[in-house]
């Protein structure tokens, strides 16, 4: 059997039509099919080219065209030449026109403009991963927000939460034995947020963390004296930075994130 050819036609990139086509093909146990994509078609001469090729190779056509005259022309010409042409987006646009009681914009590529928001989110998430836990101090100067705190003050989950709001976050752990990176004192204090926590709460959190790892909860990591030492050092660093401080002792990540977002908006 000759490998069928499907012509994927679009007045934009053509990703939607191709994804729908591949989703349908996947239901036929990996049957081999050749896809030929024709993106950014602008006029009927482009459609005539596709029709000619499809007729020559006995192919099928799957298309996403938002302009009514182009959709109509494709369907008429395909029918005229005995070809099957699947209109992916047209029928649902017609239904939405009735639902919203207004005409569509009929402007190709709008979905990709909306996708810019998605890509900004992905960029922020990748940024948060790259500059998590002080891995690379250079991220401090590139970040929209810098979080500073001792271990187990929710720096990482908070960074990821804010990243989903398209905010680039770097976070820096504060440890008495390690001098903070010099970049921390170079960045604007307005961009920095110190995450404060009570020693009792931190002691409880760290004990649970040690238990979850199968370790002795009496280790120095959860020792009250050690915790107080870390918190005292944290206070010194924050005083030198002169940045905003949020007490996260009894706050969920979402609450802390909202406080930071509101502070950014006011700024």
PDB file of C-alpha atoms in Angstrom:
ATOM      1  CA  UNK A   1       0.000   0.000   0.000  1.00  0.00           C
ATOM      2  CA  UNK A   2       1.346   3.448  -0.948  1.00  0.00           C
ATOM      3  CA  UNK A   3       2.077   5.684   2.024  1.00  0.00           C
ATOM      4  CA  UNK A   4      -0.733   8.273   2.152  1.00  0.00           C
ATOM      5  CA  UNK A   5       0.111  11.967   1.987  1.00  0.00           C
ATOM      6  CA  UNK A   6      -1.685  14.553   4.068  1.00  0.00           C
ATOM      7  CA  UNK A   7      -1.279  18.213   3.205  1.00  0.00           C
ATOM      8  CA  UNK A   8      -1.438  20.415   6.290  1.00  0.00           C
ATOM      9  CA  UNK A   9      -2.407  23.935   5.280  1.00  0.00           C
ATOM     10  CA  UNK A  10      -2.579  27.082   7.402  1.00  0.00           C
ATOM     11  CA  UNK A  11      -2.562  30.867   7.137  1.00  0.00           C
ATOM     12  CA  UNK A  12      -0.306  30.805  10.219  1.00  0.00           C
ATOM     13  CA  UNK A  13       2.332  28.347  11.459  1.00  0.00           C
ATOM     14  CA  UNK A  14       0.167  25.253  10.967  1.00  0.00           C
ATOM     15  CA  UNK A  15       0.899  23.670  14.353  1.00  0.00           C
ATOM     16  CA  UNK A  16      -2.758  23.253  15.283  1.00  0.00           C
ATOM     17  CA  UNK A  17      -3.685  21.409  12.096  1.00  0.00           C
ATOM     18  CA  UNK A  18      -0.587  19.229  12.332  1.00  0.00           C
ATOM     19  CA  UNK A  19      -1.186  18.325  15.987  1.00  0.00           C
ATOM     20  CA  UNK A  20      -4.814  17.392  15.293  1.00  0.00           C
ATOM     21  CA  UNK A  21      -3.711  15.297  12.324  1.00  0.00           C
ATOM     22  CA  UNK A  22      -1.016  13.503  14.314  1.00  0.00           C
ATOM     23  CA  UNK A  23      -3.462  12.870  17.165  1.00  0.00           C
ATOM     24  CA  UNK A  24      -5.834  11.175  14.713  1.00  0.00           C
ATOM     25  CA  UNK A  25      -3.048   9.150  13.068  1.00  0.00           C
ATOM     26  CA  UNK A  26      -1.851   7.926  16.478  1.00  0.00           C
ATOM     27  CA  UNK A  27      -5.130   6.041  16.847  1.00  0.00           C
ATOM     28  CA  UNK A  28      -4.134   3.777  13.949  1.00  0.00           C
ATOM     29  CA  UNK A  29      -1.269   2.010  15.682  1.00  0.00           C
ATOM     30  CA  UNK A  30       1.555   4.045  14.223  1.00  0.00           C
ATOM     31  CA  UNK A  31       0.446   3.770  10.598  1.00  0.00           C
ATOM     32  CA  UNK A  32       2.937   5.514   8.360  1.00  0.00           C
ATOM     33  CA  UNK A  33       1.738   8.747   6.822  1.00  0.00           C
ATOM     34  CA  UNK A  34       3.663  11.534   5.135  1.00  0.00           C
ATOM     35  CA  UNK A  35       2.757  15.020   6.304  1.00  0.00           C
ATOM     36  CA  UNK A  36       3.528  18.025   4.143  1.00  0.00           C
ATOM     37  CA  UNK A  37       3.002  21.351   5.866  1.00  0.00           C
ATOM     38  CA  UNK A  38       2.095  24.515   3.934  1.00  0.00           C
ATOM     39  CA  UNK A  39       2.203  27.410   6.413  1.00  0.00           C
ATOM     40  CA  UNK A  40       1.475  31.094   5.921  1.00  0.00           C
ATOM     41  CA  UNK A  41      -0.738  30.732   2.842  1.00  0.00           C
ATOM     42  CA  UNK A  42      -1.853  34.210   1.828  1.00  0.00           C
ATOM     43  CA  UNK A  43      -4.076  33.899  -1.238  1.00  0.00           C
ATOM     44  CA  UNK A  44      -5.988  31.466  -3.413  1.00  0.00           C
ATOM     45  CA  UNK A  45      -2.978  30.837  -5.653  1.00  0.00           C
ATOM     46  CA  UNK A  46      -1.328  29.116  -2.671  1.00  0.00           C
ATOM     47  CA  UNK A  47      -4.423  26.997  -2.228  1.00  0.00           C
ATOM     48  CA  UNK A  48      -4.458  26.097  -5.932  1.00  0.00           C
ATOM     49  CA  UNK A  49      -0.912  24.766  -5.545  1.00  0.00           C
ATOM     50  CA  UNK A  50      -1.959  22.528  -2.672  1.00  0.00           C
ATOM     51  CA  UNK A  51      -5.029  21.316  -4.556  1.00  0.00           C
ATOM     52  CA  UNK A  52      -2.886  20.401  -7.568  1.00  0.00           C
ATOM     53  CA  UNK A  53      -0.393  18.457  -5.459  1.00  0.00           C
ATOM     54  CA  UNK A  54      -3.106  16.679  -3.503  1.00  0.00           C
ATOM     55  CA  UNK A  55      -4.873  15.666  -6.718  1.00  0.00           C
ATOM     56  CA  UNK A  56      -1.615  14.438  -8.258  1.00  0.00           C
ATOM     57  CA  UNK A  57      -0.757  12.309  -5.214  1.00  0.00           C
ATOM     58  CA  UNK A  58      -4.302  11.365  -4.177  1.00  0.00           C
ATOM     59  CA  UNK A  59      -3.687  13.102  -0.870  1.00  0.00           C
ATOM     60  CA  UNK A  60      -5.902  14.472   1.875  1.00  0.00           C
ATOM     61  CA  UNK A  61      -5.987  18.069   3.058  1.00  0.00           C
ATOM     62  CA  UNK A  62      -6.272  19.259   6.640  1.00  0.00           C
ATOM     63  CA  UNK A  63      -6.436  23.014   7.068  1.00  0.00           C
ATOM     64  CA  UNK A  64      -6.794  25.879   9.505  1.00  0.00           C
ATOM     65  CA  UNK A  65      -7.813  29.048   7.668  1.00  0.00           C
ATOM     66  CA  UNK A  66      -9.504  31.838   9.593  1.00  0.00           C
ATOM     67  CA  UNK A  67     -10.651  33.972   6.656  1.00  0.00           C
ATOM     68  CA  UNK A  68     -14.113  32.874   5.466  1.00  0.00           C
ATOM     69  CA  UNK A  69     -13.372  33.427   1.764  1.00  0.00           C
ATOM     70  CA  UNK A  70     -10.238  31.266   1.963  1.00  0.00           C
ATOM     71  CA  UNK A  71     -12.085  28.527   3.819  1.00  0.00           C
ATOM     72  CA  UNK A  72     -14.889  28.582   1.263  1.00  0.00           C
ATOM     73  CA  UNK A  73     -12.484  28.492  -1.672  1.00  0.00           C
ATOM     74  CA  UNK A  74     -10.550  25.539  -0.234  1.00  0.00           C
ATOM     75  CA  UNK A  75     -13.706  23.492   0.377  1.00  0.00           C
ATOM     76  CA  UNK A  76     -15.171  24.306  -3.064  1.00  0.00           C
ATOM     77  CA  UNK A  77     -11.989  23.463  -4.961  1.00  0.00           C
ATOM     78  CA  UNK A  78     -11.403  20.266  -2.999  1.00  0.00           C
ATOM     79  CA  UNK A  79     -14.958  19.128  -3.742  1.00  0.00           C
ATOM     80  CA  UNK A  80     -14.592  20.099  -7.386  1.00  0.00           C
ATOM     81  CA  UNK A  81     -11.498  17.894  -7.751  1.00  0.00           C
ATOM     82  CA  UNK A  82     -12.833  15.003  -5.692  1.00  0.00           C
ATOM     83  CA  UNK A  83     -10.534  15.593  -2.739  1.00  0.00           C
ATOM     84  CA  UNK A  84     -11.207  15.339   0.967  1.00  0.00           C
ATOM     85  CA  UNK A  85     -10.453  18.545   2.870  1.00  0.00           C
ATOM     86  CA  UNK A  86     -10.918  18.789   6.632  1.00  0.00           C
ATOM     87  CA  UNK A  87     -11.651  22.240   8.056  1.00  0.00           C
ATOM     88  CA  UNK A  88     -10.253  22.048  11.602  1.00  0.00           C
ATOM     89  CA  UNK A  89     -11.089  25.481  12.977  1.00  0.00           C
ATOM     90  CA  UNK A  90     -13.930  26.778  10.802  1.00  0.00           C
ATOM     91  CA  UNK A  91     -16.932  24.908  12.283  1.00  0.00           C
ATOM     92  CA  UNK A  92     -16.069  25.815  15.864  1.00  0.00           C
ATOM     93  CA  UNK A  93     -15.507  29.451  14.866  1.00  0.00           C
ATOM     94  CA  UNK A  94     -18.988  29.466  13.333  1.00  0.00           C
ATOM     95  CA  UNK A  95     -20.435  28.100  16.578  1.00  0.00           C
ATOM     96  CA  UNK A  96     -18.571  30.670  18.642  1.00  0.00           C
ATOM     97  CA  UNK A  97     -19.855  33.434  16.378  1.00  0.00           C
ATOM     98  CA  UNK A  98     -23.390  32.405  17.315  1.00  0.00           C
ATOM     99  CA  UNK A  99     -22.441  31.978  20.964  1.00  0.00           C
ATOM    100  CA  UNK A 100     -20.778  35.392  21.312  1.00  0.00           C
ATOM    101  CA  UNK A 101     -23.122  37.077  18.836  1.00  0.00           C
ATOM    102  CA  UNK A 102     -20.281  38.852  17.072  1.00  0.00           C
ATOM    103  CA  UNK A 103     -17.992  38.268  14.128  1.00  0.00           C
ATOM    104  CA  UNK A 104     -14.500  36.812  14.661  1.00  0.00           C
ATOM    105  CA  UNK A 105     -11.400  38.896  13.982  1.00  0.00           C
ATOM    106  CA  UNK A 106     -10.312  36.537  11.194  1.00  0.00           C
ATOM    107  CA  UNK A 107      -6.700  37.489  11.859  1.00  0.00           C
ATOM    108  CA  UNK A 108      -4.139  34.682  11.364  1.00  0.00           C
ATOM    109  CA  UNK A 109      -1.597  33.947  14.101  1.00  0.00           C
ATOM    110  CA  UNK A 110      -3.387  35.521  17.090  1.00  0.00           C
ATOM    111  CA  UNK A 111      -2.963  32.369  19.172  1.00  0.00           C
ATOM    112  CA  UNK A 112       0.806  32.721  18.944  1.00  0.00           C
ATOM    113  CA  UNK A 113       0.597  36.270  20.251  1.00  0.00           C
ATOM    114  CA  UNK A 114      -1.281  34.872  23.229  1.00  0.00           C
ATOM    115  CA  UNK A 115       1.372  32.183  23.593  1.00  0.00           C
ATOM    116  CA  UNK A 116       3.984  34.850  24.353  1.00  0.00           C
ATOM    117  CA  UNK A 117       2.562  34.873  27.860  1.00  0.00           C
ATOM    118  CA  UNK A 118       3.160  31.121  28.075  1.00  0.00           C
ATOM    119  CA  UNK A 119       6.747  31.418  26.912  1.00  0.00           C
ATOM    120  CA  UNK A 120       7.428  34.142  29.483  1.00  0.00           C
ATOM    121  CA  UNK A 121       6.192  31.747  32.154  1.00  0.00           C
ATOM    122  CA  UNK A 122       8.460  28.957  30.914  1.00  0.00           C
ATOM    123  CA  UNK A 123      11.399  31.365  30.840  1.00  0.00           C
ATOM    124  CA  UNK A 124      10.708  32.397  34.452  1.00  0.00           C
ATOM    125  CA  UNK A 125      10.426  28.761  35.579  1.00  0.00           C
ATOM    126  CA  UNK A 126      13.738  27.876  33.919  1.00  0.00           C
ATOM    127  CA  UNK A 127      15.298  30.943  35.543  1.00  0.00           C
ATOM    128  CA  UNK A 128      14.082  29.867  38.997  1.00  0.00           C
ATOM    129  CA  UNK A 129      15.584  26.392  38.523  1.00  0.00           C
ATOM    130  CA  UNK A 130      18.904  27.745  37.235  1.00  0.00           C
ATOM    131  CA  UNK A 131      19.354  30.230  40.063  1.00  0.00           C
ATOM    132  CA  UNK A 132      17.851  28.162  42.859  1.00  0.00           C
ATOM    133  CA  UNK A 133      19.569  27.962  46.245  1.00  0.00           C
ATOM    134  CA  UNK A 134      22.371  30.356  45.324  1.00  0.00           C
ATOM    135  CA  UNK A 135      23.817  28.099  42.610  1.00  0.00           C
ATOM    136  CA  UNK A 136      24.960  31.003  40.489  1.00  0.00           C
ATOM    137  CA  UNK A 137      25.236  34.460  42.136  1.00  0.00           C
ATOM    138  CA  UNK A 138      25.054  36.116  38.712  1.00  0.00           C
ATOM    139  CA  UNK A 139      21.338  35.405  38.733  1.00  0.00           C
ATOM    140  CA  UNK A 140      20.878  37.852  41.600  1.00  0.00           C
ATOM    141  CA  UNK A 141      21.553  40.810  39.316  1.00  0.00           C
ATOM    142  CA  UNK A 142      19.336  39.410  36.542  1.00  0.00           C
ATOM    143  CA  UNK A 143      16.346  38.540  38.717  1.00  0.00           C
ATOM    144  CA  UNK A 144      13.117  40.483  39.134  1.00  0.00           C
ATOM    145  CA  UNK A 145      12.970  39.308  42.745  1.00  0.00           C
ATOM    146  CA  UNK A 146      15.609  37.924  45.137  1.00  0.00           C
ATOM    147  CA  UNK A 147      14.542  35.778  48.086  1.00  0.00           C
ATOM    148  CA  UNK A 148      16.844  35.452  51.076  1.00  0.00           C
ATOM    149  CA  UNK A 149      16.436  33.071  53.992  1.00  0.00           C
ATOM    150  CA  UNK A 150      17.829  30.205  56.035  1.00  0.00           C
ATOM    151  CA  UNK A 151      17.162  26.617  55.022  1.00  0.00           C
ATOM    152  CA  UNK A 152      13.489  25.462  55.027  1.00  0.00           C
ATOM    153  CA  UNK A 153      11.844  28.861  54.680  1.00  0.00           C
ATOM    154  CA  UNK A 154      10.126  27.793  51.424  1.00  0.00           C
ATOM    155  CA  UNK A 155      12.502  29.694  49.138  1.00  0.00           C
ATOM    156  CA  UNK A 156      12.331  27.128  46.328  1.00  0.00           C
ATOM    157  CA  UNK A 157       8.551  26.526  46.243  1.00  0.00           C
ATOM    158  CA  UNK A 158       8.007  30.271  46.543  1.00  0.00           C
ATOM    159  CA  UNK A 159      10.384  30.868  43.622  1.00  0.00           C
ATOM    160  CA  UNK A 160       8.465  28.377  41.494  1.00  0.00           C
ATOM    161  CA  UNK A 161       5.086  29.830  42.482  1.00  0.00           C
ATOM    162  CA  UNK A 162       6.208  33.322  41.496  1.00  0.00           C
ATOM    163  CA  UNK A 163       7.740  31.949  38.293  1.00  0.00           C
ATOM    164  CA  UNK A 164       4.263  30.781  37.262  1.00  0.00           C
ATOM    165  CA  UNK A 165       3.285  34.433  37.563  1.00  0.00           C
ATOM    166  CA  UNK A 166       6.080  35.205  35.036  1.00  0.00           C
ATOM    167  CA  UNK A 167       8.397  36.677  37.699  1.00  0.00           C
ATOM    168  CA  UNK A 168      12.084  35.753  37.490  1.00  0.00           C
ATOM    169  CA  UNK A 169      13.260  34.778  40.961  1.00  0.00           C
ATOM    170  CA  UNK A 170      16.683  33.954  42.378  1.00  0.00           C
ATOM    171  CA  UNK A 171      16.940  32.687  45.931  1.00  0.00           C
ATOM    172  CA  UNK A 172      19.925  32.746  48.279  1.00  0.00           C
ATOM    173  CA  UNK A 173      20.409  30.561  51.365  1.00  0.00           C
ATOM    174  CA  UNK A 174      21.874  32.206  54.457  1.00  0.00           C
ATOM    175  CA  UNK A 175      24.401  30.069  56.345  1.00  0.00           C
ATOM    176  CA  UNK A 176      26.677  31.455  59.109  1.00  0.00           C
ATOM    177  CA  UNK A 177      29.741  29.623  57.777  1.00  0.00           C
ATOM    178  CA  UNK A 178      29.360  31.071  54.275  1.00  0.00           C
ATOM    179  CA  UNK A 179      29.620  34.749  53.378  1.00  0.00           C
ATOM    180  CA  UNK A 180      26.666  35.925  51.258  1.00  0.00           C
ATOM    181  CA  UNK A 181      27.577  36.584  47.626  1.00  0.00           C
ATOM    182  CA  UNK A 182      28.690  40.173  47.036  1.00  0.00           C
ATOM    183  CA  UNK A 183      25.958  40.519  44.405  1.00  0.00           C
ATOM    184  CA  UNK A 184      23.423  40.449  47.231  1.00  0.00           C
ATOM    185  CA  UNK A 185      24.644  43.857  48.362  1.00  0.00           C
ATOM    186  CA  UNK A 186      24.851  45.212  44.830  1.00  0.00           C
ATOM    187  CA  UNK A 187      21.223  44.643  43.866  1.00  0.00           C
ATOM    188  CA  UNK A 188      18.488  47.149  44.723  1.00  0.00           C
ATOM    189  CA  UNK A 189      16.968  46.461  48.189  1.00  0.00           C
ATOM    190  CA  UNK A 190      13.531  46.954  46.612  1.00  0.00           C
ATOM    191  CA  UNK A 191      13.989  43.711  44.688  1.00  0.00           C
ATOM    192  CA  UNK A 192      14.962  41.699  47.766  1.00  0.00           C
ATOM    193  CA  UNK A 193      12.742  39.963  50.299  1.00  0.00           C
ATOM    194  CA  UNK A 194      14.034  38.381  53.478  1.00  0.00           C
ATOM    195  CA  UNK A 195      12.031  35.374  54.653  1.00  0.00           C
ATOM    196  CA  UNK A 196      11.905  35.447  58.454  1.00  0.00           C
ATOM    197  CA  UNK A 197      10.713  32.525  60.568  1.00  0.00           C
ATOM    198  CA  UNK A 198      10.408  31.772  64.281  1.00  0.00           C
ATOM    199  CA  UNK A 199      12.897  29.336  65.794  1.00  0.00           C
ATOM    200  CA  UNK A 200      10.059  27.132  67.098  1.00  0.00           C
ATOM    201  CA  UNK A 201       8.440  26.812  63.699  1.00  0.00           C
ATOM    202  CA  UNK A 202      11.753  26.174  61.969  1.00  0.00           C
ATOM    203  CA  UNK A 203      12.675  23.555  64.545  1.00  0.00           C
ATOM    204  CA  UNK A 204       9.399  21.722  63.868  1.00  0.00           C
ATOM    205  CA  UNK A 205       9.807  21.914  60.076  1.00  0.00           C
ATOM    206  CA  UNK A 206      13.390  20.679  60.140  1.00  0.00           C
ATOM    207  CA  UNK A 207      12.571  17.776  62.440  1.00  0.00           C
ATOM    208  CA  UNK A 208       9.850  16.639  60.038  1.00  0.00           C
ATOM    209  CA  UNK A 209      12.267  17.006  57.148  1.00  0.00           C
ATOM    210  CA  UNK A 210      14.862  14.808  58.857  1.00  0.00           C
ATOM    211  CA  UNK A 211      12.212  12.177  59.645  1.00  0.00           C
ATOM    212  CA  UNK A 212      11.060  12.118  56.014  1.00  0.00           C
ATOM    213  CA  UNK A 213      14.658  11.396  55.011  1.00  0.00           C
ATOM    214  CA  UNK A 214      14.930   8.604  57.583  1.00  0.00           C
ATOM    215  CA  UNK A 215      17.441  10.551  59.665  1.00  0.00           C
ATOM    216  CA  UNK A 216      17.719  11.278  63.391  1.00  0.00           C
ATOM    217  CA  UNK A 217      15.622  14.350  64.182  1.00  0.00           C
ATOM    218  CA  UNK A 218      18.123  15.298  66.911  1.00  0.00           C
ATOM    219  CA  UNK A 219      20.783  16.155  64.318  1.00  0.00           C
ATOM    220  CA  UNK A 220      22.389  19.606  64.536  1.00  0.00           C
ATOM    221  CA  UNK A 221      20.260  20.695  61.547  1.00  0.00           C
ATOM    222  CA  UNK A 222      17.222  20.757  63.825  1.00  0.00           C
ATOM    223  CA  UNK A 223      19.058  21.780  67.012  1.00  0.00           C
ATOM    224  CA  UNK A 224      17.489  24.880  68.596  1.00  0.00           C
ATOM    225  CA  UNK A 225      20.855  26.483  69.397  1.00  0.00           C
ATOM    226  CA  UNK A 226      22.013  25.996  65.834  1.00  0.00           C
ATOM    227  CA  UNK A 227      18.743  27.417  64.514  1.00  0.00           C
ATOM    228  CA  UNK A 228      19.049  30.507  66.720  1.00  0.00           C
ATOM    229  CA  UNK A 229      22.589  31.002  65.454  1.00  0.00           C
ATOM    230  CA  UNK A 230      21.391  30.871  61.845  1.00  0.00           C
ATOM    231  CA  UNK A 231      18.514  33.254  62.496  1.00  0.00           C
ATOM    232  CA  UNK A 232      20.784  35.748  64.248  1.00  0.00           C
ATOM    233  CA  UNK A 233      23.136  35.689  61.279  1.00  0.00           C
ATOM    234  CA  UNK A 234      20.144  36.109  58.953  1.00  0.00           C
ATOM    235  CA  UNK A 235      19.106  39.243  60.863  1.00  0.00           C
ATOM    236  CA  UNK A 236      22.605  40.731  60.430  1.00  0.00           C
ATOM    237  CA  UNK A 237      22.590  40.084  56.670  1.00  0.00           C
ATOM    238  CA  UNK A 238      19.096  41.514  56.234  1.00  0.00           C
ATOM    239  CA  UNK A 239      19.974  44.604  58.275  1.00  0.00           C
ATOM    240  CA  UNK A 240      22.953  45.218  56.023  1.00  0.00           C
ATOM    241  CA  UNK A 241      20.817  44.690  52.898  1.00  0.00           C
ATOM    242  CA  UNK A 242      18.059  46.961  54.271  1.00  0.00           C
ATOM    243  CA  UNK A 243      15.384  45.032  52.375  1.00  0.00           C
ATOM    244  CA  UNK A 244      11.761  44.109  52.977  1.00  0.00           C
ATOM    245  CA  UNK A 245      11.187  41.275  55.467  1.00  0.00           C
ATOM    246  CA  UNK A 246       8.238  38.870  55.513  1.00  0.00           C
ATOM    247  CA  UNK A 247       7.519  36.600  58.466  1.00  0.00           C
ATOM    248  CA  UNK A 248       6.664  33.232  56.890  1.00  0.00           C
ATOM    249  CA  UNK A 249       6.250  31.351  60.189  1.00  0.00           C
ATOM    250  CA  UNK A 250       2.529  30.771  59.746  1.00  0.00           C
ATOM    251  CA  UNK A 251       2.047  31.612  56.089  1.00  0.00           C
ATOM    252  CA  UNK A 252       1.340  29.365  53.138  1.00  0.00           C
ATOM    253  CA  UNK A 253       3.452  29.860  50.023  1.00  0.00           C
ATOM    254  CA  UNK A 254       0.488  31.501  48.284  1.00  0.00           C
ATOM    255  CA  UNK A 255       0.105  34.066  51.081  1.00  0.00           C
ATOM    256  CA  UNK A 256       3.762  35.031  50.985  1.00  0.00           C
ATOM    257  CA  UNK A 257       3.677  35.209  47.184  1.00  0.00           C
ATOM    258  CA  UNK A 258       0.684  37.546  47.263  1.00  0.00           C
ATOM    259  CA  UNK A 259       2.467  39.864  49.699  1.00  0.00           C
ATOM    260  CA  UNK A 260       5.466  40.000  47.349  1.00  0.00           C
ATOM    261  CA  UNK A 261       3.302  40.567  44.275  1.00  0.00           C
ATOM    262  CA  UNK A 262       1.407  43.383  46.006  1.00  0.00           C
ATOM    263  CA  UNK A 263       4.702  44.967  47.065  1.00  0.00           C
ATOM    264  CA  UNK A 264       5.918  44.822  43.459  1.00  0.00           C
ATOM    265  CA  UNK A 265       2.725  46.459  42.188  1.00  0.00           C
ATOM    266  CA  UNK A 266       2.945  49.269  44.743  1.00  0.00           C
ATOM    267  CA  UNK A 267       6.546  49.861  43.778  1.00  0.00           C
TER     268      UNK A 267
END
